[in-house]
Structures are given as C-alpha cells and as structure tokens.
XYZ file of C-alpha atoms in Angstrom:
689
model
C 3.747 1.910 -26.075
C 7.397 1.057 -25.397
C 8.185 0.623 -21.693
C 11.122 3.029 -22.151
C 8.552 5.767 -22.753
C 6.601 5.129 -19.555
C 7.118 7.108 -16.338
C 5.420 6.132 -13.060
C 5.993 9.130 -10.813
C 4.757 10.514 -7.520
C 4.602 14.126 -6.428
C 5.301 14.535 -2.713
C 6.088 17.351 -0.292
C 5.279 19.103 2.971
C 1.717 20.428 3.307
C 1.227 23.747 1.449
C 4.399 23.471 -0.660
C 2.108 23.461 -3.705
C 2.093 19.800 -4.816
C -1.519 19.754 -5.956
C -1.107 23.064 -7.822
C 1.985 21.627 -9.569
C -0.058 18.526 -10.490
C -2.969 20.621 -11.796
C -0.557 22.591 -14.022
C 0.965 19.339 -15.302
C -2.534 18.111 -16.252
C -3.264 21.408 -17.980
C -0.023 21.564 -19.984
C -0.250 17.884 -21.006
C -3.751 18.548 -22.371
C -5.422 16.214 -19.843
C -7.449 19.141 -18.458
C -8.785 21.996 -20.534
C -9.015 24.392 -17.603
C -6.931 25.012 -14.510
C -8.260 23.658 -11.200
C -7.274 25.423 -7.986
C -7.031 23.967 -4.469
C -8.175 27.197 -2.803
C -11.556 27.201 -4.582
C -12.075 23.433 -4.242
C -11.726 22.807 -7.994
C -8.537 20.721 -8.106
C -8.928 17.605 -10.267
C -6.851 15.441 -7.946
C -8.579 16.643 -4.748
C -12.002 15.258 -5.628
C -13.108 14.059 -2.172
C -15.593 16.415 -0.481
C -13.310 16.610 2.599
C -10.336 17.623 0.406
C -12.300 20.372 -1.311
C -13.598 21.793 1.979
C -10.154 21.904 3.610
C -8.026 22.705 0.537
C -5.641 19.815 1.334
C -4.896 16.427 -0.195
C -6.081 13.472 1.898
C -5.919 10.461 -0.412
C -3.339 9.827 -3.098
C -4.949 10.098 -6.547
C -3.691 8.547 -9.782
C -3.963 9.956 -13.302
C -2.433 9.252 -16.698
C -1.170 11.974 -19.045
C 1.133 12.285 -22.079
C 4.140 14.532 -22.748
C 6.673 14.470 -25.603
C 5.506 11.051 -26.799
C 5.862 9.620 -23.256
C 3.085 8.303 -20.982
C 3.235 9.605 -17.415
C 1.281 7.817 -14.663
C 1.125 10.420 -11.941
C 0.262 10.015 -8.253
C -0.415 13.170 -6.206
C 0.170 12.380 -2.509
C -0.898 14.154 0.705
C 1.491 16.424 2.607
C -0.169 16.204 6.019
C 1.597 13.824 8.392
C -1.729 12.179 9.409
C -1.933 10.678 5.906
C 1.654 9.480 5.683
C 0.493 5.929 4.817
C -0.807 7.337 1.504
C 2.717 8.520 0.677
C 4.195 5.236 1.898
C 2.074 3.060 -0.368
C 2.521 5.362 -3.357
C 6.322 5.314 -2.995
C 6.233 1.512 -2.910
C 4.857 1.362 -6.480
C 6.298 4.404 -8.288
C 9.622 4.460 -10.149
C 10.562 8.113 -9.648
C 9.519 11.100 -7.557
C 9.221 14.852 -7.887
C 9.871 16.372 -4.446
C 8.304 19.830 -4.228
C 9.782 22.410 -1.837
C 8.511 25.877 -0.998
C 11.104 28.543 -1.877
C 10.161 30.382 1.336
C 9.848 27.471 3.803
C 12.661 25.313 2.345
C 12.981 21.900 3.992
C 10.004 21.507 6.328
C 9.171 18.608 8.700
C 7.069 16.551 6.305
C 9.662 17.107 3.535
C 12.091 15.151 5.715
C 9.547 12.376 6.373
C 8.776 11.974 2.660
C 12.494 12.024 1.824
C 13.212 9.267 4.337
C 10.317 7.203 2.979
C 11.728 7.581 -0.550
C 15.145 6.491 0.778
C 13.528 3.359 2.256
C 12.239 2.318 -1.179
C 15.292 3.692 -3.032
C 13.235 5.942 -5.312
C 15.234 8.214 -7.679
C 14.027 11.793 -7.427
C 14.254 15.308 -8.814
C 13.342 18.443 -6.854
C 11.172 21.406 -7.836
C 11.537 24.580 -5.760
C 8.105 26.156 -6.065
C 6.687 29.580 -5.115
C 9.741 31.507 -6.395
C 7.404 34.508 -6.810
C 6.532 34.667 -3.083
C 7.931 37.259 -0.660
C 10.913 35.704 1.114
C 11.674 33.198 -1.691
C 15.320 32.105 -1.593
C 16.475 29.460 -4.104
C 20.022 29.133 -2.707
C 18.812 28.751 0.884
C 16.354 25.984 -0.124
C 19.239 24.206 -1.904
C 21.494 24.534 1.157
C 18.785 23.113 3.403
C 18.292 20.131 1.060
C 21.984 19.318 1.358
C 22.230 20.039 5.077
C 19.090 18.322 6.371
C 18.352 15.691 3.699
C 21.873 14.864 2.532
C 20.349 15.168 -0.949
C 23.469 16.072 -2.947
C 21.203 18.623 -4.636
C 22.592 20.072 -7.875
C 20.766 22.942 -9.624
C 20.134 22.442 -13.353
C 18.477 25.854 -13.546
C 19.279 29.366 -12.369
C 16.226 31.496 -11.447
C 15.907 34.903 -13.110
C 15.066 37.103 -10.144
C 12.907 36.142 -7.174
C 9.815 37.369 -5.321
C 8.022 40.054 -7.410
C 10.874 40.187 -9.920
C 10.830 36.416 -10.727
C 10.432 36.255 -14.511
C 11.715 32.846 -15.580
C 14.528 30.304 -15.427
C 17.799 29.553 -17.217
C 18.656 26.012 -18.280
C 22.366 25.708 -17.433
C 22.854 22.471 -19.424
C 21.657 23.923 -22.750
C 22.388 27.599 -21.858
C 18.866 28.787 -22.715
C 16.845 31.407 -20.821
C 13.082 30.791 -20.598
C 10.354 33.328 -19.941
C 6.676 32.465 -19.627
C 3.769 34.479 -21.000
C 0.161 33.463 -21.699
C 0.937 29.861 -20.747
C 3.700 29.543 -23.360
C 7.426 29.313 -22.780
C 9.736 31.505 -24.816
C 13.389 30.733 -25.483
C 15.779 33.686 -25.146
C 19.445 34.561 -24.998
C 20.801 34.552 -21.457
C 20.652 38.154 -20.126
C 24.134 39.619 -19.646
C 23.752 39.987 -15.849
C 23.228 36.210 -15.455
C 25.960 34.920 -17.785
C 28.725 34.641 -15.168
C 26.337 33.028 -12.704
C 25.209 30.412 -15.284
C 28.788 29.523 -16.293
C 29.808 29.149 -12.646
C 26.801 26.872 -12.024
C 27.573 24.824 -15.171
C 31.211 24.381 -14.169
C 30.149 23.346 -10.671
C 27.736 20.790 -12.206
C 30.522 19.346 -14.402
C 32.913 19.194 -11.453
C 30.415 17.349 -9.269
C 29.402 14.952 -12.047
C 33.059 14.108 -12.702
C 33.014 12.262 -9.351
C 30.566 9.747 -10.840
C 31.348 9.715 -14.576
C 34.766 8.952 -16.109
C 33.927 10.598 -19.442
C 32.866 13.845 -17.749
C 36.025 13.595 -15.614
C 38.144 13.594 -18.800
C 36.365 16.660 -20.167
C 36.804 18.374 -16.806
C 40.517 17.601 -16.424
C 41.274 18.603 -20.029
C 39.115 21.743 -19.599
C 37.141 20.903 -22.741
C 33.585 22.049 -23.509
C 31.093 19.323 -22.431
C 28.293 18.793 -25.003
C 24.771 19.187 -23.569
C 23.721 15.614 -24.483
C 26.737 14.139 -22.614
C 25.898 16.257 -19.586
C 22.232 15.184 -19.674
C 23.200 11.496 -19.952
C 25.551 11.840 -16.962
C 22.884 13.635 -14.884
C 20.326 10.930 -15.728
C 22.730 8.135 -14.845
C 23.698 9.690 -11.484
C 20.014 10.402 -10.650
C 18.964 6.800 -11.336
C 21.744 5.579 -9.041
C 20.523 7.973 -6.287
C 23.876 9.788 -6.306
C 22.435 13.267 -6.980
C 19.151 15.187 -6.917
C 18.718 17.548 -9.907
C 16.935 20.744 -8.847
C 14.541 22.884 -10.910
C 12.469 25.910 -9.955
C 9.360 27.856 -10.848
C 6.047 29.279 -9.664
C 3.279 26.759 -10.393
C 0.431 29.145 -9.557
C 1.721 31.579 -12.214
C 2.417 28.736 -14.709
C 6.184 29.344 -14.655
C 8.509 26.378 -15.133
C 5.995 23.531 -15.456
C 6.802 22.567 -19.071
C 10.497 22.415 -18.128
C 9.635 20.225 -15.130
C 7.774 17.856 -17.470
C 10.821 17.764 -19.763
C 12.973 16.851 -16.777
C 10.574 14.034 -15.714
C 11.027 12.510 -19.171
C 14.780 13.231 -19.329
C 15.922 12.299 -15.825
C 13.423 10.008 -14.077
C 13.452 6.233 -14.695
C 11.209 4.063 -16.842
C 10.251 0.567 -15.561
C 13.129 -0.760 -17.738
C 15.642 1.442 -15.863
C 14.362 0.152 -12.517
C 14.839 -3.402 -13.755
C 13.610 -6.657 -12.284
C 11.434 -6.803 -9.203
C 12.557 -9.387 -6.636
C 10.189 -11.519 -4.536
C 10.527 -14.378 -2.049
C 9.726 -18.007 -2.677
C 6.515 -19.043 -0.880
C 8.105 -22.127 0.688
C 11.624 -20.866 1.354
C 12.148 -17.251 2.454
C 15.876 -17.414 1.708
C 15.143 -18.198 -1.950
C 14.225 -15.318 -4.287
C 12.643 -14.978 -7.734
C 12.998 -12.005 -10.052
C 10.594 -10.733 -12.696
C 11.692 -8.396 -15.487
C 9.369 -5.551 -16.584
C 8.213 -7.370 -19.705
C 4.894 -8.615 -21.069
C 6.416 -12.011 -21.820
C 7.298 -12.760 -18.157
C 4.935 -14.354 -15.603
C 2.379 -11.945 -14.139
C 3.267 -10.186 -10.852
C 1.698 -7.108 -9.237
C 1.256 -5.395 -5.884
C -2.090 -4.123 -4.569
C -1.345 -0.744 -3.006
C -4.704 0.947 -2.454
C -8.399 0.149 -2.085
C -11.257 2.558 -2.751
C -14.993 2.019 -2.328
C -16.675 3.577 -5.333
C -20.455 4.135 -5.048
C -20.923 3.182 -8.728
C -18.653 0.198 -9.363
C -17.979 -1.069 -5.821
C -14.518 -1.772 -4.454
C -11.615 -0.765 -6.697
C -8.228 -2.364 -6.026
C -5.309 -0.303 -7.354
C -2.386 -2.411 -8.524
C 1.048 -1.760 -9.970
C 1.925 -4.433 -12.554
C 5.631 -5.311 -12.415
C 5.671 -8.067 -15.056
C 3.433 -9.954 -17.456
C -0.114 -9.083 -18.505
C -3.556 -9.156 -16.972
C -6.925 -9.356 -18.734
C -10.592 -9.309 -17.719
C -11.874 -12.675 -16.494
C -8.360 -14.026 -15.864
C -7.651 -16.117 -12.745
C -4.752 -14.841 -10.644
C -3.208 -15.948 -7.353
C -3.035 -13.845 -4.185
C 0.203 -15.230 -2.700
C -0.202 -13.244 0.542
C -3.553 -14.920 1.303
C -2.695 -18.151 -0.639
C -6.013 -17.974 -2.510
C -7.088 -17.471 -6.118
C -8.908 -14.345 -7.305
C -10.716 -13.667 -10.563
C -10.220 -10.340 -12.330
C -13.507 -8.610 -13.056
C -13.169 -5.294 -14.881
C -9.948 -3.312 -15.417
C -9.882 0.489 -15.336
C -7.293 3.072 -16.219
C -7.906 5.789 -13.625
C -8.017 9.507 -14.328
C -8.582 10.899 -10.791
C -12.344 10.346 -10.290
C -12.926 9.422 -13.947
C -12.332 5.859 -15.238
C -11.663 4.339 -18.620
C -12.422 0.613 -18.947
C -9.753 -1.453 -20.726
C -9.654 -5.160 -21.542
C -6.020 -5.775 -20.578
C -2.989 -4.117 -19.014
C 0.718 -4.926 -19.017
C 4.024 -4.498 -17.198
C 4.721 -1.043 -15.785
C 1.087 0.033 -15.683
C -0.947 1.272 -12.714
C -4.605 0.223 -13.020
C -7.656 -0.463 -10.851
C -9.377 -3.846 -10.707
C -13.023 -4.392 -9.827
C -14.204 -7.737 -8.472
C -11.394 -8.557 -6.035
C -12.875 -10.395 -3.032
C -9.988 -10.916 -0.593
C -7.135 -8.673 -1.769
C -5.993 -5.972 0.653
C -3.310 -3.249 0.647
C 0.180 -4.767 0.407
C -0.948 -8.115 -1.070
C 0.995 -9.720 -3.932
C -0.952 -10.865 -7.014
C 0.771 -13.256 -9.403
C 0.570 -16.110 -11.904
C -0.853 -19.227 -10.114
C 1.781 -21.383 -11.845
C 4.748 -19.155 -10.892
C 3.993 -17.693 -7.459
C 6.234 -15.277 -5.546
C 5.805 -12.897 -2.621
C 6.799 -9.227 -3.086
C 7.911 -6.883 -0.306
C 4.765 -5.491 1.320
C 4.107 -1.916 2.459
C 5.289 -0.440 5.764
C 2.232 0.621 7.770
C 2.841 3.184 10.557
C 1.227 2.563 13.967
C -1.961 4.355 14.999
C -1.481 6.567 18.072
C -4.804 8.248 18.817
C -8.240 6.848 19.665
C -11.812 8.112 19.568
C -14.981 6.534 20.956
C -17.954 6.766 18.594
C -21.503 5.477 18.578
C -24.415 5.821 16.160
C -26.929 8.532 17.132
C -29.723 6.064 16.267
C -29.531 2.515 17.601
C -30.897 1.133 14.322
C -27.671 2.305 12.567
C -25.481 -0.011 14.683
C -25.055 -2.696 11.974
C -24.708 -0.043 9.268
C -21.867 1.562 11.265
C -20.053 -1.788 11.520
C -20.264 -2.301 7.731
C -19.107 1.266 6.990
C -16.139 0.978 9.366
C -15.033 -2.319 7.833
C -15.000 -0.612 4.398
C -12.928 2.296 5.745
C -10.507 -0.092 7.519
C -10.127 -1.972 4.215
C -9.265 1.251 2.401
C -6.840 2.664 4.949
C -4.499 0.237 6.754
C -3.440 2.963 9.244
C -7.071 3.243 10.450
C -8.470 0.696 12.932
C -11.856 0.041 14.503
C -12.803 -2.313 17.346
C -15.816 -2.926 19.535
C -15.171 -2.832 23.287
C -17.454 -5.501 24.852
C -16.989 -4.144 28.380
C -18.031 -0.555 27.672
C -20.174 -1.476 24.634
C -18.498 1.307 22.641
C -16.889 1.398 19.225
C -13.294 2.663 19.326
C -11.583 3.989 16.193
C -7.864 4.729 16.062
C -5.613 6.477 13.569
C -2.587 8.666 12.915
C -3.835 11.947 14.383
C -6.819 14.145 15.208
C -7.300 15.279 11.603
C -7.180 11.666 10.354
C -10.030 10.637 12.699
C -11.967 13.845 12.003
C -11.912 13.020 8.264
C -13.082 9.438 8.943
C -16.015 10.685 11.054
C -16.866 13.159 8.263
C -16.865 10.319 5.740
C -19.198 8.221 7.930
C -21.640 11.139 7.890
C -21.287 12.184 4.234
C -20.618 8.954 2.325
C -22.402 6.419 4.494
C -25.128 8.743 5.839
C -24.610 7.626 9.450
C -25.029 10.238 12.157
C -22.424 9.453 14.824
C -21.808 10.824 18.303
C -18.127 11.361 19.040
C -16.240 11.297 22.353
C -13.004 13.102 23.235
C -9.832 11.912 21.449
C -7.551 9.838 23.670
C -4.078 8.342 23.444
C -3.582 4.784 22.162
C -1.279 3.355 24.849
C 0.422 -0.050 24.631
C 1.201 -2.557 27.406
C 4.387 -4.538 27.961
C 6.419 -6.308 30.672
C 9.702 -5.371 32.334
C 10.752 -8.683 33.926
C 11.155 -12.317 32.877
C 8.774 -14.779 34.571
C 7.623 -18.374 34.274
C 3.909 -19.148 34.331
C 2.290 -22.565 34.869
C -1.450 -22.997 34.280
C -3.677 -26.072 34.199
C -7.119 -25.673 32.588
C -9.581 -28.355 33.732
C -13.319 -28.168 33.175
C -15.621 -31.077 33.854
C -19.130 -31.077 32.471
C -21.605 -33.934 32.110
C -20.059 -35.169 28.839
C -16.588 -34.575 27.413
C -14.507 -32.249 29.591
C -11.765 -29.749 28.753
C -8.137 -30.270 29.668
C -4.973 -28.373 28.804
C -1.782 -27.606 30.691
C 0.891 -25.105 29.595
C 4.093 -23.799 31.094
C 5.492 -20.675 29.446
C 8.446 -18.359 30.046
C 7.921 -14.758 29.012
C 10.511 -11.997 28.781
C 10.728 -8.379 27.570
C 11.465 -8.074 23.836
C 12.065 -4.328 23.568
C 11.351 -2.885 20.116
C 11.114 -6.328 18.450
C 7.381 -7.006 18.764
C 5.918 -10.383 19.717
C 7.834 -13.632 19.272
C 6.638 -17.172 20.012
C 9.173 -19.995 20.464
C 8.134 -23.662 20.665
C 10.516 -25.571 22.976
C 8.330 -28.658 23.550
C 10.253 -31.937 23.546
C 9.066 -35.529 23.645
C 5.523 -34.707 22.522
C 4.272 -33.634 25.986
C 1.937 -31.349 24.011
C 0.948 -32.812 20.583
C 2.120 -30.794 17.553
C -1.464 -29.949 16.521
C -1.971 -27.921 19.757
C 1.258 -25.864 19.535
C -0.391 -23.247 17.208
C -3.465 -23.214 19.530
C -1.265 -21.931 22.358
C 0.027 -19.153 20.072
C -3.545 -18.249 19.038
C -4.663 -17.975 22.666
C -1.712 -15.725 23.573
C -2.312 -13.429 20.572
C -6.025 -13.133 21.452
C -5.092 -12.158 25.009
C -2.462 -9.648 23.812
C -4.917 -7.937 21.442
C -7.390 -7.329 24.277
C -4.762 -6.152 26.749
C -4.526 -7.001 30.454
C -3.453 -3.955 32.440
C -5.920 -1.451 30.931
C -7.307 -2.984 27.734
C -4.525 -1.755 25.403
C -2.685 -4.133 23.024
C 0.361 -5.893 24.502
C 3.627 -5.493 22.554
C 7.316 -6.460 22.735
C 7.040 -9.799 24.544
C 8.919 -13.020 23.775
C 7.135 -16.196 24.862
C 8.730 -19.653 25.136
C 6.388 -22.659 25.393
C 8.559 -24.900 27.587
C 6.323 -27.616 29.032
C 2.778 -28.861 29.538
C 0.553 -31.905 29.320
C -2.618 -33.058 27.603
C -5.467 -35.542 27.906
C -6.107 -37.947 24.989
C -9.892 -37.350 25.171
C -10.517 -33.991 26.856
C -7.791 -31.902 25.166
C -8.783 -29.781 22.145
C -7.756 -26.727 20.154
C -10.139 -24.540 22.189
C -8.972 -25.963 25.558
C -5.344 -25.073 24.726
C -6.349 -21.586 23.502
C -8.196 -20.865 26.778
C -5.348 -22.353 28.845
C -2.716 -20.253 26.998
C -4.785 -17.088 27.543
C -5.039 -17.681 31.283
C -1.378 -18.729 31.545
C -0.221 -15.583 29.707
C -2.476 -13.318 31.781
C -1.180 -14.841 35.034
C 2.481 -14.423 33.943
C 1.902 -10.898 32.604
C 0.574 -9.656 35.942
C 3.678 -11.027 37.729
C 6.167 -9.545 35.198
C 5.872 -5.906 36.420
C 3.698 -4.681 33.521
C 3.884 -1.055 32.391
C 2.116 1.230 29.933
C 3.954 2.586 26.896
C 2.932 5.969 25.497
C 3.320 7.320 21.955
C 6.015 9.996 21.821
C 5.961 12.426 18.897
C 8.736 14.205 17.056
C 7.811 17.893 17.045
C 9.123 20.855 15.057
C 8.086 24.391 15.996
C 8.928 27.374 13.798
C 8.793 30.513 15.913
C 10.025 34.139 15.773
C 13.058 34.763 18.028
C 10.945 36.918 20.422
C 8.954 33.909 21.635
C 11.715 31.269 21.940
C 11.722 31.288 25.772
C 7.930 30.959 26.047
C 7.731 28.151 23.464
C 10.584 26.133 25.031
C 9.160 26.637 28.549
C 5.737 25.470 27.396
C 7.188 22.322 25.765
C 9.197 21.535 28.924
C 5.995 21.720 30.990
C 4.509 19.161 28.581
C 7.363 16.702 29.348
C 9.006 17.642 26.045
C 12.724 17.223 25.366
C 14.424 19.792 23.111
C 16.997 18.186 20.795
C 18.118 21.131 18.699
C 17.406 24.711 17.744
C 18.452 26.047 14.384
C 18.047 29.223 12.356
C 14.840 28.803 10.303
C 14.942 32.062 8.417
C 15.904 35.601 9.347
C 14.424 36.460 12.735
C 13.008 33.009 13.471
C 14.138 29.604 14.727
C 13.175 25.973 14.282
C 12.899 24.012 17.545
C 13.177 20.234 17.163
C 12.389 17.787 19.945
C 10.184 14.996 21.247
C 7.027 15.247 23.320
C 4.446 12.713 24.615
C 1.228 12.794 22.578
C -0.977 12.787 25.702
C 0.436 16.220 26.619
C -0.306 17.749 23.206
C -4.088 18.044 23.137
C -5.019 21.720 22.769
C -1.422 22.689 21.902
C -2.356 24.503 18.667
C -4.526 27.032 20.548
C -1.933 27.586 23.264
C 0.900 28.058 20.753
C -1.229 30.600 18.912
C -1.853 32.489 22.180
C 1.773 32.628 23.364
C 3.181 33.674 19.971
C 0.323 35.965 18.815
C -0.385 33.486 16.026
C 3.092 33.835 14.496
C 4.455 30.319 15.212
C 3.488 27.027 13.586
C 4.302 23.413 14.375
C 4.091 19.895 13.024
C 4.220 16.507 14.733
C 4.762 12.943 13.625
C 4.989 9.663 15.497
C 8.498 8.910 16.816
C 8.274 5.829 19.058
C 6.536 4.214 22.030
C 8.290 4.852 25.376
C 7.576 3.807 28.997
C 5.153 6.050 30.840
C 6.697 7.530 34.039
C 5.316 5.599 37.041
C 3.585 8.642 38.593
C 1.802 9.434 35.327
C 0.934 5.743 34.839
C -0.838 5.598 38.220
C -2.870 8.665 37.281
C -3.774 7.246 33.836
C -4.836 3.854 35.256
C -6.900 5.569 37.976
C -8.755 7.676 35.370
C -9.346 4.649 33.135
C -10.790 2.661 36.065
C -13.060 5.548 37.026
C -14.391 5.717 33.451
C -14.954 1.950 33.383
C -16.851 1.977 36.680
C -19.168 4.848 35.749
C-alpha cells in the first residue's frame, strides 16, 4: 500500500468523554468488528484487560489496524485517566495525527488539557470530535469556545449540529453543504433544512475568512467575494491542520452511531500520512550536535522506536515499534543504539487489540510488535547496524506515590521479584525496589489507581497473593547550601588494602537534576577512577540519606583527591565517593521535597465556600475560579499530595456527591520545616518498630 494512504492516529481525551466508544464504532463501521462492543458491559474490543473490563475504563493503550476508503488506519486508543498518562505520552511519540474527543456537556476537562499539551510537545496535528451531542446539557458552541479559551486550539467547526440533547438528529457538512442524518447505522445525505441555511452560510464564510489568514488562494477568493470550491477549501483546511495552525472540529453521538463515518472521512481527508510528516531526525552516536534524517521510505536505512512492551502469556514479551524508515524482516539483525547492542528479530506481528496476525516483514510507517527482543525497552531506538542514529526518546513522568507490599506466602518471594520486573519493563512510570533495612518491597507509581491496578495484575496474571500496606508519598531529598567535603577511605587487611581520597564541592541545582563535573588536574586521580566516583555518588543518591528517598537536584564537582598505585581500585573510589557525598550532604542543610499536584474541582455554586475552605486546610493554593457551566464553577489550584488521601470521600460528603475533581502531578516543592520534622519523626518511629 502507498504510504500516502496510511494514517497512524491516536484517540485521546479526558476520562469518560467517550474515546473507547468512538473507537468501537470506528472498528464496526470499518468492518473490523461485526458487532458493537460497549465499555459499560465490559465488551469493548480495545479494553481487553480484565481490570479495564471490571472498571469500564481504558488502562493501557491498544493498537489495531482497520481500513476506510482505500486507506489503512493504524489506530491507538489511549487512556483518559491521569494515572496512565505515560500511555498517552508514548502513543503520541509514535503517531502522526490525533483525534481529540471532547464531551459536549463537560467541554474542556482537566485531562483534555494534559493530552493537548502532550500533543503540543510532539507537534502532533489534530482534529477534534465533540461527542455526546445527544446528552442533556450538550452545548457545541460552548465546547468550541472552551477549546479556544483554554487550549488556544484555533478550533474551526467544519460541521453544524442539527439540534442538540434529545433533538440531536445529525450534522451538516459546511464545506460541501450537505446535511446528514443517521438511521439503522447508515448515513443519509439530505438538503440542508431551511432553518439551518443561514447558520451554515455564516459558518462557511467564517471558515473562509479564517483560512484566508494562512492561504493566499483562499484570500483572493475572500477579497473578491467569489464562491470557494469545496475541494479548494478542503485542501486549505488540510494544509493548515498539518502545520498545526487550526483544529477542525466535528461532532456526533458515538453511542447512537451518529457522525462516525464522517469522522473517518475527516481522518483520511485532514490528518497526515507518514509522507506528510516527512523525515525523522536523530542524533549521531558520537557527536550529539550532528544529526541524521531518515525519510519514510522502504529504500532508506532501517530506523524505529520501541514505544511499548507487553508480556503475552502465549508468545512472551512483545515489543511494539513504530518504523520510521526502511524495512524489517524475521530473523534480521538490528542495532539497539540506546543500549549499543545488537538484537535479532524473532517474529513480527500486526496487532489487532488482543488478536495478532503474523507477518514476515514490515516497512516504513507501520506499527508492529516484535517477539524475541532481549534488551530493548520503552524509548529505545532500533536501527540499521551500518547506519546508526539515536531518535528522541519518550518523556516519562515521575512517580509520586508509594506502597509497601509483600507476598502472603514466603515461598512466593522470588516469584514476586520476577513478576515486578516484568511489570516495570512494561510500564516505565512504575517502579519497584527492595528496602534492605525494613526488608519490604516498595512499589511506586503515578497515583492510587495506578498502584491498585498493578496489585490486581500481580494477583490475576501472576497468581501471587500479596499483602498491601497504606499508600504513602514518594518524597525526594535535596540540599540548600553549597559545601565542600573531603574524605579519605583507607582499609588495611592482611593482603592488598583499599585506598581512595576524594574532595568534592556540592551545590543546589534546583530543577536541573543531578550533574557531575570532573575538575581534576595533573592526574591526582587517574582517569579510570573518575567514573567510579560518579558511580558511588549515584548509588548513594538512589538510596537517600535523610530518610531513604532519592536525592535530586545536586551539582557535584570533583575538585581534588589522591590515590595509591597498589591499593586504589574502582570499588575503593566508589566507597570513598559514597562516604564523601554522604558527609557533605548532611552538612549542606538537607531538606525533603514533596510532590505537589495540580487540582481541578468542579462544584455547584452552593458549595464553593466549603470546597475552598477544605482545600486551604490541606495547604492548597487556589489559582483561579471560572464558570464551569450554569450554576457551577471550576476551581483550579495546587495542593500537596500528602494532604489528599481520603479527599474523594470528604468532597462527596461536603457537596452531597455533586462535585468531582481530578489531580495530576505539578512539581516537587520544599516541605515546610514544621511538616518536615513531623514526617521525619513518623518515618523514624516506623523504622524503629
């Protein structure tokens, strides 16, 4: 198939906007499914995990291939819950275009903004579908206004809805001036009803006027007040969409099968093919300033990005890749330029949600799963061993919440370790570590639901019964002052001793992570031991010093030291660096950093005072309050995560169940000294029990 006829698209939105229902209808109308699957009865094709079916939400992004109007569409349905934002992140990294789904009642909701910002980061062209036009309170114009106000989307409607709520009957295509009604899963073309004609012409003129800002030809038509042919208008819309200048907006009611065929037409007409996206650019392995580009063509050198890993009980680990250039075939040797090691391709599958179709080769633009990868992880670049390059990886958000777990039966200890390493492989926003001091396993992730799902999977998939502690906050440690630290490590035993001496200067490095600077002159420490010092510091930072939490935002200069020609070794310098760093850290006025969340609460006007008062008591800061819909407001602010346990129940109580909220990670901030003392005291008490 020609690459021009390929569309790699993602469907993304806030939770409950109807993404999975839209996807199910797309699969039905493209003939991929013979019957309609529903999220509410656990029958959705794309929500095939047991945990997804039980909760009626999407947890993992699922890929499927379908065909429409002689075009192949590779479709990724992504989660809407903020705890699974990494799934959206990695999907957006490999798709070419996106359908953003909005609820006609809720409009722009918190996760809509997150997804939109993620798509901006990867410069993904997008179209919007305003769903649930049949619901009470549906308001197409208000959803459009919110897209422009809160997302700066430059949203332009290409359809006018015919009615809304109970009276929603169909849509009018303003480009071609055709009214569509939908009965028995078929779309019918009609004349535009008289009462909508003025509205459609006004919308068409507005479209032409706004497109004239970006297209000289349309500008001429507009200035000369000539009729613009539909094909010229469509070409101008496509061009402006691909350049991220506008967002075309469509509408419908997926649950009632209204508007889906037109949405599919618009995916083909307005979203990019791999050819439109053009060459992918990667860095040279030896010189980061130097770049290499690969065009989306089978004749170029092979390049691909691994964006997802899944453990399949039947075929083992599947590595999902997006191929940007060249071809790949079974048995072929490829190079993992992130790990600097070769891999051999085992089997290649085209994925259809939980079904698979084995193929012998795949080419540029395709999204496939490989079986047999030994070392490849999420974000790794795979390429031709003779023409290596390194592609931009995937942004992984930080984990902010921890949970202590242990197997109910001691004999499952090793089994638990293996299962956790598989889950960590699959999900880069999930972490697991063993605490030697307390002899407990600690898992961390993006939120309570994220960890709840992981514990469920340990029980269901891996058949391990686990006992779970209370969720706790994943703090970080850092320093607030610059200090110099001088440490000499000397250990004499009967034979060869250990000797290392390091002098380091450490200073706060707010928001910039860890940096290591070698300032050794005159070979006072041999070059081979310089990385050993770095290794020792990193090991110490991972374990934490103040309270066992990872150390962040520190800049370390190695400024002096000495060595012994016989007794110095890699290990001696690692141990010395650890002790030197620990000593300096304790002198540099260390503090704890806490995760602070961005929160949005939608509440009826009657409860505003109670909700704001409650957030203030939780050390929250209110940034803005805006009209959400008639009779209710949206409160936006920040609040420390440690104050938010049990908030859902309390919010329900103070608003009689009429308010809802959503949270996402904002940033790490210093813990107030009074609170820090309390936290450290509690942690010490736990440790000494």
